[in-house]
CSV table of C-alpha atoms in Angstrom, one decimal:
chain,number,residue,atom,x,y,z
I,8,UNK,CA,117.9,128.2,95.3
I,9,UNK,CA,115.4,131.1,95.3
I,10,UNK,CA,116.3,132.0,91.5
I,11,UNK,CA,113.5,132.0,89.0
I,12,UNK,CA,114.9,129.8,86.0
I,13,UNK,CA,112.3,127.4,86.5
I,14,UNK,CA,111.6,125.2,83.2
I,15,UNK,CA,108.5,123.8,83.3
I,16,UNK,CA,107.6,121.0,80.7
I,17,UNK,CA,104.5,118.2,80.7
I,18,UNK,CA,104.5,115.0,83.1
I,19,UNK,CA,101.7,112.6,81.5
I,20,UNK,CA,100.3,109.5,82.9
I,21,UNK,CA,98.5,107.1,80.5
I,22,UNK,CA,96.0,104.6,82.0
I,23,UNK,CA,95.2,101.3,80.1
I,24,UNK,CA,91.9,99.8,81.2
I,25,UNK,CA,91.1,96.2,81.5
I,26,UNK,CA,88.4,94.4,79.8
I,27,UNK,CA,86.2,94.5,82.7
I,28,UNK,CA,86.1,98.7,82.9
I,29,UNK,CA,83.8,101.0,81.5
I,30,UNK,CA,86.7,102.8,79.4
I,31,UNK,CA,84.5,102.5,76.2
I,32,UNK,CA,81.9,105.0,77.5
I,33,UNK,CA,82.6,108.7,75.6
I,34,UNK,CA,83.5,111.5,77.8
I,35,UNK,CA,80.0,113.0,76.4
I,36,UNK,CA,77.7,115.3,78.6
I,37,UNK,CA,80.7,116.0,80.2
I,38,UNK,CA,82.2,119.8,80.5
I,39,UNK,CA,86.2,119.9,80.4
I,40,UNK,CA,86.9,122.2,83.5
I,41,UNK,CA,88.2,125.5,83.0
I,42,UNK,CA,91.8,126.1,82.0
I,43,UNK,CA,92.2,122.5,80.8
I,44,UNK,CA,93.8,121.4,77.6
I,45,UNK,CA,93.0,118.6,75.9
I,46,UNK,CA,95.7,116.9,73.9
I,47,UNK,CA,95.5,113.8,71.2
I,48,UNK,CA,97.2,110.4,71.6
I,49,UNK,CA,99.1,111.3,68.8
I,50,UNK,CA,100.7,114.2,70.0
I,51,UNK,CA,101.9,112.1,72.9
I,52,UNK,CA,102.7,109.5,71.1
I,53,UNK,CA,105.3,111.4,69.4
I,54,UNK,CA,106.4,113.3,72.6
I,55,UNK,CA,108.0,109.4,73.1
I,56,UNK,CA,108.7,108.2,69.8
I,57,UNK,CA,105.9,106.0,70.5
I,58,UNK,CA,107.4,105.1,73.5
I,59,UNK,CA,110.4,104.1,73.2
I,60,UNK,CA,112.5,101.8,75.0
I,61,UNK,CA,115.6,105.0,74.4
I,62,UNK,CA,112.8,107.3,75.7
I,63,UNK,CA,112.2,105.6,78.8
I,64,UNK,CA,113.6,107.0,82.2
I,65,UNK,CA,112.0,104.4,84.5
I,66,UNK,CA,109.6,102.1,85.8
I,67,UNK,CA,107.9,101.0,89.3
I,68,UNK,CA,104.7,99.8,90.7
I,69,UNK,CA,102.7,102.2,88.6
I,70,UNK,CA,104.4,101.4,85.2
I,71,UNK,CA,107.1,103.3,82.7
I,72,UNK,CA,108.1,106.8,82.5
I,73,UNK,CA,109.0,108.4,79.7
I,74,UNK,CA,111.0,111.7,78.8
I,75,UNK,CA,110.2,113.5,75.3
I,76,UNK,CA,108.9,116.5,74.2
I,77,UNK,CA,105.8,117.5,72.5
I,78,UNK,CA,105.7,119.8,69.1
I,79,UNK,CA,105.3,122.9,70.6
I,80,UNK,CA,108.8,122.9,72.2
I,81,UNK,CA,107.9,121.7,76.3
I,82,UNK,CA,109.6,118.9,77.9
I,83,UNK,CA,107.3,116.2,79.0
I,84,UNK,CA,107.0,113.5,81.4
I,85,UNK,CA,105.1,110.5,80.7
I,86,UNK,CA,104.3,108.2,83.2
I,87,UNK,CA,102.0,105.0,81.5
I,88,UNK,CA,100.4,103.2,84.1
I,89,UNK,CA,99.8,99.1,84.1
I,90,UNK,CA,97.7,97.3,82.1
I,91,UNK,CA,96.3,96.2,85.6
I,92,UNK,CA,94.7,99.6,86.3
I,93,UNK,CA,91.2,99.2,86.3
I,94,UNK,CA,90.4,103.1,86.4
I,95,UNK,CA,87.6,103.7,84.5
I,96,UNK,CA,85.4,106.2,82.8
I,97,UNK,CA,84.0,108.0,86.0
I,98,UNK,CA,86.9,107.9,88.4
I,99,UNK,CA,89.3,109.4,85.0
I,100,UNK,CA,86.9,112.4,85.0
I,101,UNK,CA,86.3,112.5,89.1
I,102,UNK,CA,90.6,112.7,88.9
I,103,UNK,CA,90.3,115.3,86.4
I,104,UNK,CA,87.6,117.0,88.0
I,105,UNK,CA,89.9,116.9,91.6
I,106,UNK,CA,93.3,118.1,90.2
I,107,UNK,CA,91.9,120.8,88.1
I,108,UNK,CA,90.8,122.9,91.3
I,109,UNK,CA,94.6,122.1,93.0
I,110,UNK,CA,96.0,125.3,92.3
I,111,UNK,CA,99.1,126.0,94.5
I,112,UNK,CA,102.5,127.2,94.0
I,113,UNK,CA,103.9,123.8,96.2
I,114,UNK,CA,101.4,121.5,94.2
I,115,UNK,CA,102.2,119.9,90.7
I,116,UNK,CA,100.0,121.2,88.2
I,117,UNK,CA,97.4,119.9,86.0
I,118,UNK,CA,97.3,121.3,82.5
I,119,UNK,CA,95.6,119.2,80.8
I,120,UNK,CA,94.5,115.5,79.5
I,121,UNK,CA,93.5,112.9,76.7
I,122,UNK,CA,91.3,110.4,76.3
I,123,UNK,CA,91.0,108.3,73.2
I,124,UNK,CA,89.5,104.4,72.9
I,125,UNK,CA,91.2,101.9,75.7
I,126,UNK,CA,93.5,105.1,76.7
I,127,UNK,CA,93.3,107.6,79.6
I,128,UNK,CA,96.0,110.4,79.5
I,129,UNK,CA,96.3,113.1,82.6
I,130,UNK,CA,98.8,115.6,81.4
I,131,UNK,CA,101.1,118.1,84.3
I,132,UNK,CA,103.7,120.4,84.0
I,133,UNK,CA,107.4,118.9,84.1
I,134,UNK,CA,109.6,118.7,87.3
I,135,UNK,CA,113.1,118.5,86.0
I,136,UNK,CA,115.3,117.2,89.5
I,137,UNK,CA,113.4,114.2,89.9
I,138,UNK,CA,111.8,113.5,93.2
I,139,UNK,CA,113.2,113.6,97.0
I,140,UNK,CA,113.5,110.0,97.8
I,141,UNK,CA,116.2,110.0,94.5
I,142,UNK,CA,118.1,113.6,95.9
I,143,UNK,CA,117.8,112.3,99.1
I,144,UNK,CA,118.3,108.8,99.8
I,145,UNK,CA,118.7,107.3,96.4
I,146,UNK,CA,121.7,106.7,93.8
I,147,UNK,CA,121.5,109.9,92.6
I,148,UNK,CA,124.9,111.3,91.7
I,149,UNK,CA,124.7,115.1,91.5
I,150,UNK,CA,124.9,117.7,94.0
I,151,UNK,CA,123.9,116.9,97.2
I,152,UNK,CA,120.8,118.9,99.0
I,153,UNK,CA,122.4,121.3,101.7
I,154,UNK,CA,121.3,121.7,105.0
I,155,UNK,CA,119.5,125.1,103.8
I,156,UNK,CA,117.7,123.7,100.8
I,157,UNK,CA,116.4,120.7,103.0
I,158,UNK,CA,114.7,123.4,105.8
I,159,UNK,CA,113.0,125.2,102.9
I,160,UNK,CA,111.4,121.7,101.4
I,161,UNK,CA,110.2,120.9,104.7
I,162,UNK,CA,108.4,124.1,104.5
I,163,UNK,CA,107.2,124.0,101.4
I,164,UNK,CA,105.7,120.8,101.9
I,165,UNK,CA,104.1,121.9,104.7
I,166,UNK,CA,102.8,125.2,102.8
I,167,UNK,CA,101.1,122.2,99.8
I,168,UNK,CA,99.4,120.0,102.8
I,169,UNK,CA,97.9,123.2,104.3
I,170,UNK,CA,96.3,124.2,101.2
I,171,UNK,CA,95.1,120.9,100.7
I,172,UNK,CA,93.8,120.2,104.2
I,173,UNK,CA,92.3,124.0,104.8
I,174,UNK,CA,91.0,125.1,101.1
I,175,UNK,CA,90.8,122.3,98.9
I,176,UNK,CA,89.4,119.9,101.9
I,177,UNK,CA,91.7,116.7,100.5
I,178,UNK,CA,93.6,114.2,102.1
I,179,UNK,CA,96.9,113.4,99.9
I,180,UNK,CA,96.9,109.6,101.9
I,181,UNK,CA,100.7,108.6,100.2
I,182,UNK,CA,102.3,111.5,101.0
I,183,UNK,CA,106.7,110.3,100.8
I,184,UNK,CA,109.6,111.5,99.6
I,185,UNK,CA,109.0,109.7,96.0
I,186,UNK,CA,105.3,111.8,95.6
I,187,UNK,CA,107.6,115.4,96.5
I,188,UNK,CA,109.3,116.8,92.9
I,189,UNK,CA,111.6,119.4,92.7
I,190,UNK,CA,111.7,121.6,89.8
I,191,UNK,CA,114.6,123.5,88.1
I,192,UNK,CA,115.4,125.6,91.6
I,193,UNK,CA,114.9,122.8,94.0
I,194,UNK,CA,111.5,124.1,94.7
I,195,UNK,CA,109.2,121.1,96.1
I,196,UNK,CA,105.7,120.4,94.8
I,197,UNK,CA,103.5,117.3,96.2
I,198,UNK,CA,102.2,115.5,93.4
I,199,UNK,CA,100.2,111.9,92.8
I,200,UNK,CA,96.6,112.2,94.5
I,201,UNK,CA,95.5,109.1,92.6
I,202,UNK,CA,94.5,107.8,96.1
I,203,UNK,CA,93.7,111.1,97.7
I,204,UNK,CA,90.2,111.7,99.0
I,205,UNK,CA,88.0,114.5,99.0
I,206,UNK,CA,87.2,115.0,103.4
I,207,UNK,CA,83.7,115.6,104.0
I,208,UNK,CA,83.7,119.5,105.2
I,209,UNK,CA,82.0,118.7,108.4
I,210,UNK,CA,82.9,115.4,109.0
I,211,UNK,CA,85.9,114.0,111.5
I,212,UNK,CA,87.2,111.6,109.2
I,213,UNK,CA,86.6,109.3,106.1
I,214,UNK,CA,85.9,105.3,106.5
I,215,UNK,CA,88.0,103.2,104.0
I,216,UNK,CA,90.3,100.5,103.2
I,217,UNK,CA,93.7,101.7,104.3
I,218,UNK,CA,95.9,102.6,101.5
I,219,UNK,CA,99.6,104.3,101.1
I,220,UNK,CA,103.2,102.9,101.9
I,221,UNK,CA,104.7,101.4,104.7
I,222,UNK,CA,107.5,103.5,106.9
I,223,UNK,CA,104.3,106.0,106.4
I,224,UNK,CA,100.8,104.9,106.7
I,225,UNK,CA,99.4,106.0,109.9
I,226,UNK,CA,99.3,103.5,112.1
I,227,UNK,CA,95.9,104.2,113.8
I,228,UNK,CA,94.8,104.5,110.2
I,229,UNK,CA,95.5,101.4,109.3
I,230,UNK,CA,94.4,99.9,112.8
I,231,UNK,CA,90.8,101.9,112.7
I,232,UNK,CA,90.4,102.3,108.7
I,233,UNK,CA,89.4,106.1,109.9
I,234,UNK,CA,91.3,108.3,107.3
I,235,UNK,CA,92.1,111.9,108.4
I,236,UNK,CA,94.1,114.8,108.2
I,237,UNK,CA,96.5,113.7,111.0
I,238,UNK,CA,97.0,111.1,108.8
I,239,UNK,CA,99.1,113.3,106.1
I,240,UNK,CA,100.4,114.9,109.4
I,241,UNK,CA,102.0,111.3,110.4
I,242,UNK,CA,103.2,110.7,107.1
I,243,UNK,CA,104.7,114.4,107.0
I,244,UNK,CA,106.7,113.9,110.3
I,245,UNK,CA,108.4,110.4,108.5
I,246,UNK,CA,109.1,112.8,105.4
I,247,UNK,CA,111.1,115.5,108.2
I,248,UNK,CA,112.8,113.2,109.7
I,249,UNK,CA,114.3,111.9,106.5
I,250,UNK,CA,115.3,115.1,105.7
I,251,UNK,CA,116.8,115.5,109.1
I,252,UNK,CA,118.7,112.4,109.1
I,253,UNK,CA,119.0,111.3,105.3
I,254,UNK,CA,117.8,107.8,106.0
I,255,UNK,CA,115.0,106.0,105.1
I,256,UNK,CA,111.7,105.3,107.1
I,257,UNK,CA,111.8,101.6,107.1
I,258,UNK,CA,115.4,99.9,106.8
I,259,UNK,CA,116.4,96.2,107.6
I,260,UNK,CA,119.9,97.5,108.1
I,261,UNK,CA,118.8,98.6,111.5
I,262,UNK,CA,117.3,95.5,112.8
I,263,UNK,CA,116.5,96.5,116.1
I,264,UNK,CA,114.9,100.0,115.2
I,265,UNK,CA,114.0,99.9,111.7
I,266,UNK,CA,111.2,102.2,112.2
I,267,UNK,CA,113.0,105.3,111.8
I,268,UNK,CA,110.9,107.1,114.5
I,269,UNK,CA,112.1,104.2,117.1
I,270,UNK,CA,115.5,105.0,115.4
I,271,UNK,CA,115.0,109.0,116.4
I,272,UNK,CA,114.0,109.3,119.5
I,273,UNK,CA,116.5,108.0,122.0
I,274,UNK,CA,119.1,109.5,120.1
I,275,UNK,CA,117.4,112.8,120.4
I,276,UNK,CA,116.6,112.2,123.8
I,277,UNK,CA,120.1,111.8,124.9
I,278,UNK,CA,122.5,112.9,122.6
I,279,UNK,CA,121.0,115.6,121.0
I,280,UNK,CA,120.7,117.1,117.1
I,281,UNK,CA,124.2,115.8,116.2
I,282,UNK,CA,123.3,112.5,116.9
I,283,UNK,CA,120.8,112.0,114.5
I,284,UNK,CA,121.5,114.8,112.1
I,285,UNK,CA,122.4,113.5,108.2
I,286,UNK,CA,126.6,112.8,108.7
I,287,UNK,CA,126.4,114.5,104.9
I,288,UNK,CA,125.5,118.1,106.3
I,289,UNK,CA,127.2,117.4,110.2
I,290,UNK,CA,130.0,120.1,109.5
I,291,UNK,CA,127.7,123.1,108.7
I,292,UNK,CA,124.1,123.4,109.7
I,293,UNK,CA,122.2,125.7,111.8
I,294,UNK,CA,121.6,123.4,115.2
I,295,UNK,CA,119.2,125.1,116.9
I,296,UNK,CA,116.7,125.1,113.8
I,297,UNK,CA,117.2,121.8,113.1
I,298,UNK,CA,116.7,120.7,116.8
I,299,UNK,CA,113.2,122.6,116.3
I,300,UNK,CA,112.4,120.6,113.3
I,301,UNK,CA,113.2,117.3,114.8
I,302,UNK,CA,110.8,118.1,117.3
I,303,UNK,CA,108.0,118.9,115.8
I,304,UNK,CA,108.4,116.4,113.0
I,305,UNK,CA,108.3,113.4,116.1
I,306,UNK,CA,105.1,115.7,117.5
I,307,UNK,CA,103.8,114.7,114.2
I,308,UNK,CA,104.6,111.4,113.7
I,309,UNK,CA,102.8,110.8,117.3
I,310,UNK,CA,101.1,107.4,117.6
I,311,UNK,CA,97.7,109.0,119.2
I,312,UNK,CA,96.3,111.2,116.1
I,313,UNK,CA,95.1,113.0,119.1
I,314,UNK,CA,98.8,114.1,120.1
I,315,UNK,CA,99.8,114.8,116.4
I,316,UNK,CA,99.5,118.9,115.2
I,317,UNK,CA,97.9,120.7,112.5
I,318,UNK,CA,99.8,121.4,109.2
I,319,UNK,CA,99.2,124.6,109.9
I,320,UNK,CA,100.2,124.6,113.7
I,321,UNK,CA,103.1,122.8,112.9
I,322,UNK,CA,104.0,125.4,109.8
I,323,UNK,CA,103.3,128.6,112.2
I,324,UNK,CA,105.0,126.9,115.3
I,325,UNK,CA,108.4,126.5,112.9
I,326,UNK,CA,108.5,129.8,111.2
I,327,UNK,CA,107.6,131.7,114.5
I,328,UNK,CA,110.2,129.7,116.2
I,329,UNK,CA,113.0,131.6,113.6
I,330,UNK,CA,111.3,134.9,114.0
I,331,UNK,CA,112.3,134.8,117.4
């Protein structure tokens, strides 16, 4: 899993601006940030054979993704948002302007970006396995993730919301299994911060709207509209146990504990690791550092924000935990 044969390629969103936005305004006055390409329509245009119903890979709330590749030999992404967005001008360049700093080895990349009349185009390296939620607990139809590979996404995952939270001061707010890719060797990177807010350096928390997905919004979040890092922290303990237990955070199909947390803990409580553990990995996985990962991921998921740990805490409390 730890072999470098990683292939990296382009994921590109395209944004389509209603009539009421202020997409028409040129991207004058306005300096590209360092180590930013800009690319034409044209170029990903053809990347899709204009995009193409054969080049299409998928769809959701957001709009289509494409697969393609552009002249110069990479394999791209391209993920065209809705005609319904209504990003314009100044939030494209504020989005450009945020990702360009993100540099981190568990964060998907920005490389570059196009704009050109009624079309905004944000262009990132390519992550060729897809996301977690289809590994994980989708259709997908290739090799399963082992117990192993599972323990170093958690980690990694960790490693990206630490950066974020301690250097880049951001708050991912819609952190899941759908927003963490995996490149060529399984390696997980967080990506989408089309929501994600800048934290005020010496503030407690951020006032807003609430905004993510359900199964992982943070419930005093939602309740108090005060945005924080214990928020990501919530959303991160839903992500472990998913990964512990290969099922998803909300599901009708347990009516009386759909909440996976609600699901967790009694089951912890009183029959231990194998009682929640993923039936997929049950025959060979290390117990003991699983056990440790259940319990900090329900330390994270804690109702009280107040109860929840650190990324950091909760990274240094796991890996010390194997040292010794």
């Amino acid at each position: 899993m730890i072999l470098q044969y990683i292939i990296f390629g382009v994921d590109v969103i395209v944004f389509h601006a209603d009539s009421g936005s202020d997409m028409s305004e040129p991207l004058r006055n306005w300096e590209v940030p360092q180590g930013i390409e800009m690319f034409s329509l044209d170029q990903i245009s053809k990347a899709t054979s204009g995009f193409s119903k054969e080049c299409e890979v998928g769809c959701g709330g957001f709009g289509r993704v494409y697969r393609g590749n552009l002249e110069d030999g990479r394999t791209v992404a391209i993920k065209q948002a809705s005609a319904k967005s209504k990003q314009g001008q100044r939030e494209f360049r504020n989005e450009i302007q945020l990702l360009s700093r993100l540099h981190h080895r568990h964060l998907v990349r920005l490389l570059g970006f196009c704009q050109s009349g009624k079309n905004q185009v944000l262009v990132y390296e390519f992550m060729e396995n897809g996301n977690l939620h289809d590994r994980l607990l989708g259709k997908y139809s290739g090799q399963l993730l082992d117990c192993y590979q599972r323990l170093a996404i958690a980690v990694a995952v960790a490693q990206g919301l630490d950066y974020l939270h301690s250097y880049a001061v951001i708050i991912h707010r819609d952190l899941k299994p759908s927003n963490i890719l995996l490149d060529g060797n399984l390696t997980a990177k967080i990506s989408d911060f089309g929501i994600s807010k800048v934290s005020p350096e010496f503030d407690t928390h951020v006032s807003t709207k609430p905004a993510g997905t359900a199964g992982y919004l943070d419930p005093e979040y939602f309740l108090r509209r005060q945005l924080t890092t214990a928020s990501d922290v919530y959303s991160f303990g839903v992500v472990l146990l998913e990964l512990i237990t290969g099922q998803k955070a909300i599901d009708q199909k347990r009516p009386e504990e759909f909440n996976l947390i609600e699901w967790v803990k009694p089951r912890l409580r009183n029959g231990g690791i194998r009682s929640v553990i993923d039936s997929r990995i049950a025959e060979n996985f290390p117990e003991e550092q699983y056990l440790a990962l259940a319990t900090i991921a329900l330390r994270c998921a804690a109702f009280d924000k107040s109860e929840r740990p650190s990324i950091k805490v909760s990274l240094e409390a796991y890996i010390v935990w194997q040292l010794y």
